[in-house]
CSV table of N, CA, C and O in Angstrom, one decimal:
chain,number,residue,atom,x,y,z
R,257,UNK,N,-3.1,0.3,-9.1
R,257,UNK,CA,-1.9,-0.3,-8.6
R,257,UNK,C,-2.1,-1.4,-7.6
R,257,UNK,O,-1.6,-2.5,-7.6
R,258,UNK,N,-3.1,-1.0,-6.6
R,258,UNK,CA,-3.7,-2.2,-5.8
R,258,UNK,C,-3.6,-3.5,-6.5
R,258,UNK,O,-2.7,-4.3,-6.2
R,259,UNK,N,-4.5,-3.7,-7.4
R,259,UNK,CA,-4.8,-5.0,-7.9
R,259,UNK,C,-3.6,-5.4,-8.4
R,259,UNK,O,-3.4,-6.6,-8.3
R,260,UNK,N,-2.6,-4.7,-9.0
R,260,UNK,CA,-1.4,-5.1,-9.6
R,260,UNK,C,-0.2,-5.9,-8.6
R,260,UNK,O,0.6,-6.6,-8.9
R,261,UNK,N,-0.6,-5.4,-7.2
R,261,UNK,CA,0.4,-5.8,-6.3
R,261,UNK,C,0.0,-7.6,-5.8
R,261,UNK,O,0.6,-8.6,-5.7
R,262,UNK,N,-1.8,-6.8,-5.3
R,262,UNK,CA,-1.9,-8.0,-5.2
R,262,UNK,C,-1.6,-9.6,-5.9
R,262,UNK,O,-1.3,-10.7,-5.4
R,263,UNK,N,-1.8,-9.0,-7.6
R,263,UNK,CA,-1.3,-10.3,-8.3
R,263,UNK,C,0.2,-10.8,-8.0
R,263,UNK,O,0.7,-11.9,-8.0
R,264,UNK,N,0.7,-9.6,-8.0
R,264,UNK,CA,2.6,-10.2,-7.9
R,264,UNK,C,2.3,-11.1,-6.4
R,264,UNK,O,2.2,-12.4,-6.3
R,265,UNK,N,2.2,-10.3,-5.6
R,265,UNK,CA,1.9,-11.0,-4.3
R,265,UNK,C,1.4,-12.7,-4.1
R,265,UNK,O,1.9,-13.6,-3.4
R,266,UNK,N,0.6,-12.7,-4.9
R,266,UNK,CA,-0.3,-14.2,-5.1
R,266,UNK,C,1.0,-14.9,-6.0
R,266,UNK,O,1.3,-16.0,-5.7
R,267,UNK,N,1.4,-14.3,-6.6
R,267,UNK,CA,2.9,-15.1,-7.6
R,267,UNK,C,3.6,-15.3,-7.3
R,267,UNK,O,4.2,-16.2,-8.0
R,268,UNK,N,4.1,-14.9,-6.2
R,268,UNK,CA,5.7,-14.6,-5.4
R,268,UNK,C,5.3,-15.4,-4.2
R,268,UNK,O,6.2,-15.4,-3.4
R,269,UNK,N,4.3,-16.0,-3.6
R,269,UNK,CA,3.7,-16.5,-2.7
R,269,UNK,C,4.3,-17.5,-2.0
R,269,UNK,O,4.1,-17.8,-0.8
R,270,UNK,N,5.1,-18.1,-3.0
R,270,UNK,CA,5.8,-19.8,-2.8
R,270,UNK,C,6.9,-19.4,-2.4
R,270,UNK,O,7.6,-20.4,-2.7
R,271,UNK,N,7.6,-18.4,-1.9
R,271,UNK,CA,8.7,-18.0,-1.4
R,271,UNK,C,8.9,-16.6,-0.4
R,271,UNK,O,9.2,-15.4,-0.7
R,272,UNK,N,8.7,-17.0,0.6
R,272,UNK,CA,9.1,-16.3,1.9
R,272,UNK,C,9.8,-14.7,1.4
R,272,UNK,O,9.3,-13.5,1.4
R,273,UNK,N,11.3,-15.4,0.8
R,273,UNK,CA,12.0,-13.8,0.8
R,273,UNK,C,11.2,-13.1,-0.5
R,273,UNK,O,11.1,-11.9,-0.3
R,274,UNK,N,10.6,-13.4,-1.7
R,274,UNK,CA,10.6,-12.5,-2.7
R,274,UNK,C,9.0,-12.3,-2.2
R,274,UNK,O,8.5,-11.3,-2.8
R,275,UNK,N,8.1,-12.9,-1.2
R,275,UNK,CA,7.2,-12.4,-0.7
R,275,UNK,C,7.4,-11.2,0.2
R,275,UNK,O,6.8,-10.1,0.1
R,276,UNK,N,8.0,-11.3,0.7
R,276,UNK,CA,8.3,-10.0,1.6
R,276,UNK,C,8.9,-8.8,0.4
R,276,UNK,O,8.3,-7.7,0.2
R,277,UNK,N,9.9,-9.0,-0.2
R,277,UNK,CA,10.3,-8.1,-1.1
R,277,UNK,C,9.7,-7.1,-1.8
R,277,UNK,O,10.0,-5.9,-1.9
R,278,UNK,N,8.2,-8.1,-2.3
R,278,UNK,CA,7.6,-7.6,-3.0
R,278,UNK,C,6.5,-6.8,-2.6
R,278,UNK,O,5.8,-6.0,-3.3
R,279,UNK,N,6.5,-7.0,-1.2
R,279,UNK,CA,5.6,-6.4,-0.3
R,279,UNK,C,6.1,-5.1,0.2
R,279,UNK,O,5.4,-4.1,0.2
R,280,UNK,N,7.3,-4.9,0.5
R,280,UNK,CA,8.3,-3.8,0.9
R,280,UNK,C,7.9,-2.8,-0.3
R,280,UNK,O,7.9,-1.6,-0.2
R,281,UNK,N,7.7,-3.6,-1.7
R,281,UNK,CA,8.1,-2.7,-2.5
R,281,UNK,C,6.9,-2.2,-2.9
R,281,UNK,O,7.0,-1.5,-3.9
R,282,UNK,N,5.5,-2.3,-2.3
R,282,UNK,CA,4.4,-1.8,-2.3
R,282,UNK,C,4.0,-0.9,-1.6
R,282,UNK,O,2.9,-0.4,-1.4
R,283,UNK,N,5.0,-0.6,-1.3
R,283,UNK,CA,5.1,0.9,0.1
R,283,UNK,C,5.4,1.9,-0.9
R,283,UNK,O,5.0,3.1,-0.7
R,284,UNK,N,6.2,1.5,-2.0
R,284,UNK,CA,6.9,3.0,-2.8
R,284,UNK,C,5.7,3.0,-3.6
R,284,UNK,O,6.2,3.6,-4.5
R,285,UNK,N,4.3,2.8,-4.1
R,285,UNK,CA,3.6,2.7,-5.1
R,285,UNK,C,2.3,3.0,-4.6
R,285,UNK,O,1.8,4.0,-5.2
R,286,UNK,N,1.6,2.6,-3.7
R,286,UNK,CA,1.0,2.8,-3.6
R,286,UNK,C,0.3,3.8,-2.3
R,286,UNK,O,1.0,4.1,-1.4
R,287,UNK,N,-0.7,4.3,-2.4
R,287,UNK,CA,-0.8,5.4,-1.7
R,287,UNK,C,-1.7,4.9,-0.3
R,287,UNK,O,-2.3,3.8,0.0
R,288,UNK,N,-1.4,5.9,0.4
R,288,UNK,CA,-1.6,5.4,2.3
R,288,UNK,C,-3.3,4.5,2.5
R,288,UNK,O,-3.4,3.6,3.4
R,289,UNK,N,-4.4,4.9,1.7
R,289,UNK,CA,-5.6,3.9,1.7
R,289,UNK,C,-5.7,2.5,0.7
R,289,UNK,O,-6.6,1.6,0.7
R,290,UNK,N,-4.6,2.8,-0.2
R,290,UNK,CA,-4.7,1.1,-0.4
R,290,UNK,C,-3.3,0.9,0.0
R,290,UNK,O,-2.6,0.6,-0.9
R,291,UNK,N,-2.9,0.9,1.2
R,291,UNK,CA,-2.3,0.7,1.8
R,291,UNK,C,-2.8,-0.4,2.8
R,291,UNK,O,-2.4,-1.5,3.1
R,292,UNK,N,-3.9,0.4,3.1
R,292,UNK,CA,-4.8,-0.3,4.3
R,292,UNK,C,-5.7,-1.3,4.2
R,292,UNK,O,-6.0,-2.1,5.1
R,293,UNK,N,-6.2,-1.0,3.0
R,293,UNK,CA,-6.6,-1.9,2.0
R,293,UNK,C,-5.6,-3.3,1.8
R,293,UNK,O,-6.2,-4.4,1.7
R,294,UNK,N,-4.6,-3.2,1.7
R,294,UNK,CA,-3.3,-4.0,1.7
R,294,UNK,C,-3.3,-5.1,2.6
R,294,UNK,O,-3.3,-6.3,2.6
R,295,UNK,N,-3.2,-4.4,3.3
R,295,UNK,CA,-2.7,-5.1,5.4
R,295,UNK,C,-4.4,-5.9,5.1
R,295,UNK,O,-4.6,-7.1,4.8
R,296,UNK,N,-5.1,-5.0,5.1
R,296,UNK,CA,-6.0,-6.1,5.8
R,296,UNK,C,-6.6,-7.1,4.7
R,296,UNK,O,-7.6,-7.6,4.9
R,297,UNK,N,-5.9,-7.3,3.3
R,297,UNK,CA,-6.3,-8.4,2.2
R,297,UNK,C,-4.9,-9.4,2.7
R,297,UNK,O,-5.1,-10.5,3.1
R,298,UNK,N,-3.8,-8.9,2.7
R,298,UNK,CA,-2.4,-9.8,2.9
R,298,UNK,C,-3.3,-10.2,4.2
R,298,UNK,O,-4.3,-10.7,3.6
R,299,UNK,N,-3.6,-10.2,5.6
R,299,UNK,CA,-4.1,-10.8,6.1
R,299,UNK,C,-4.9,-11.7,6.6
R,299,UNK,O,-4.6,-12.3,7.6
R,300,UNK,N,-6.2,-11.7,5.6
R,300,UNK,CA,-6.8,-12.4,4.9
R,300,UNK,C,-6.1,-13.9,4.5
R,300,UNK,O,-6.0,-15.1,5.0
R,301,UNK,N,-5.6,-13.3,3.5
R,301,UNK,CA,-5.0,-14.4,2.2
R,301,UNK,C,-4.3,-15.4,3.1
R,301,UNK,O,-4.6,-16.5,3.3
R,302,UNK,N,-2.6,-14.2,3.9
R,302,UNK,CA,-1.1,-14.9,4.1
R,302,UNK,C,-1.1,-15.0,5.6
R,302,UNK,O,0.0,-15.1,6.1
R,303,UNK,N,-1.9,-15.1,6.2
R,303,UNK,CA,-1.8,-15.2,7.6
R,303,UNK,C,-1.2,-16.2,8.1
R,303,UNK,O,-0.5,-16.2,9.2
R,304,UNK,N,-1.4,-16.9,7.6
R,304,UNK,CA,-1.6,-18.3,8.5
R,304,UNK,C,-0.2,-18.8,7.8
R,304,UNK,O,0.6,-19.5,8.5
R,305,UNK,N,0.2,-18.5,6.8
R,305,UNK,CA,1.8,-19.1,6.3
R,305,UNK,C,2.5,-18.0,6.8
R,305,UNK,O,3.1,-18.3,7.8
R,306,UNK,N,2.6,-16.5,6.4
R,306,UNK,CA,3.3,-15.7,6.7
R,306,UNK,C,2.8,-14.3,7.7
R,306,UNK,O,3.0,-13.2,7.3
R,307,UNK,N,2.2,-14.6,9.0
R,307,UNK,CA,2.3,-13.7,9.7
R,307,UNK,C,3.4,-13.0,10.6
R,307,UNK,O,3.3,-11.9,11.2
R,308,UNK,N,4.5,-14.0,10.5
R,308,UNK,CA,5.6,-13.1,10.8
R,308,UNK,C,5.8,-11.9,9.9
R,308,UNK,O,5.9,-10.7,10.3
R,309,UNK,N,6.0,-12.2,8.6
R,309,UNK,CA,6.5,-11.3,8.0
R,309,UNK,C,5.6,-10.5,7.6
R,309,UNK,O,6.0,-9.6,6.9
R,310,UNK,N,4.0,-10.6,8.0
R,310,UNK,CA,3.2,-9.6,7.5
R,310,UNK,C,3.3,-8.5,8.6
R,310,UNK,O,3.4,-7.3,8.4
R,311,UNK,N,3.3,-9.2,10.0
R,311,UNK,CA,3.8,-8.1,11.7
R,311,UNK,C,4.7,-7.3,11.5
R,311,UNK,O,4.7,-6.1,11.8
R,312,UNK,N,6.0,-7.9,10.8
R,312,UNK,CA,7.0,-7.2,10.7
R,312,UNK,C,7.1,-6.1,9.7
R,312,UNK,O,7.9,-5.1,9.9
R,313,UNK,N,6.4,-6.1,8.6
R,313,UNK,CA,6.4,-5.2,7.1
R,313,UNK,C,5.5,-4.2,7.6
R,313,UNK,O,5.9,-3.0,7.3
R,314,UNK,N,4.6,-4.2,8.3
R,314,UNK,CA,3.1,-3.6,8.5
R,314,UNK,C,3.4,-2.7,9.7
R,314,UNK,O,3.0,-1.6,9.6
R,315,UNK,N,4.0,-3.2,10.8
R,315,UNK,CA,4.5,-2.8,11.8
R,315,UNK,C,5.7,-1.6,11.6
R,315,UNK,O,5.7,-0.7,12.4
R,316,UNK,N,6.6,-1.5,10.7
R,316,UNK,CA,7.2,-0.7,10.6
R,316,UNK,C,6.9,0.4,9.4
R,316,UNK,O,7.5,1.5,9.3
R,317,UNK,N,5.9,-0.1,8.7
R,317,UNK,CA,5.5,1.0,8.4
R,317,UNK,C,3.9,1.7,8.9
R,317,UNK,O,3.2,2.5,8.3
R,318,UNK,N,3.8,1.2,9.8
R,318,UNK,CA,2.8,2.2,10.9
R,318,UNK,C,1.6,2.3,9.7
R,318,UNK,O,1.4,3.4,9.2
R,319,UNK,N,0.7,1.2,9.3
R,319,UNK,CA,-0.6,1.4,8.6
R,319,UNK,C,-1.6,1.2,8.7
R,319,UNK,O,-2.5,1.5,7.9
């Protein structure tokens, strides 16, 4: 499921809200080490366009 997110993620990329969306919705799917695995690829990749919304998603779910 990892890799499945990541691709939506890379798809949905050109837009702020369905980027976040889609990120939210990788919390119901996937399990707490690719989780972490998660945080630190979106960080990688979306940093530099979307680290607000990566502080904000990551941050409330404590990963």
């Amino acid at each position: 499921m990892l890799e499945y997110v990541k691709t939506i993620l890379l798809k949905v990329s050109f837009d702020k809200m369905l980027f976040e969306k889609e990120l939210r919705k990788a919390f119901k799917v996937l399990i707490p080490d690719e989780l972490k695995q998660l945080k630190q690829w979106c960080y990688e990749k979306f940093s530099e366009r979307y680290l607000f919304v990566l502080n904000k998603v990551f941050s409330r779910a404590q990963v």
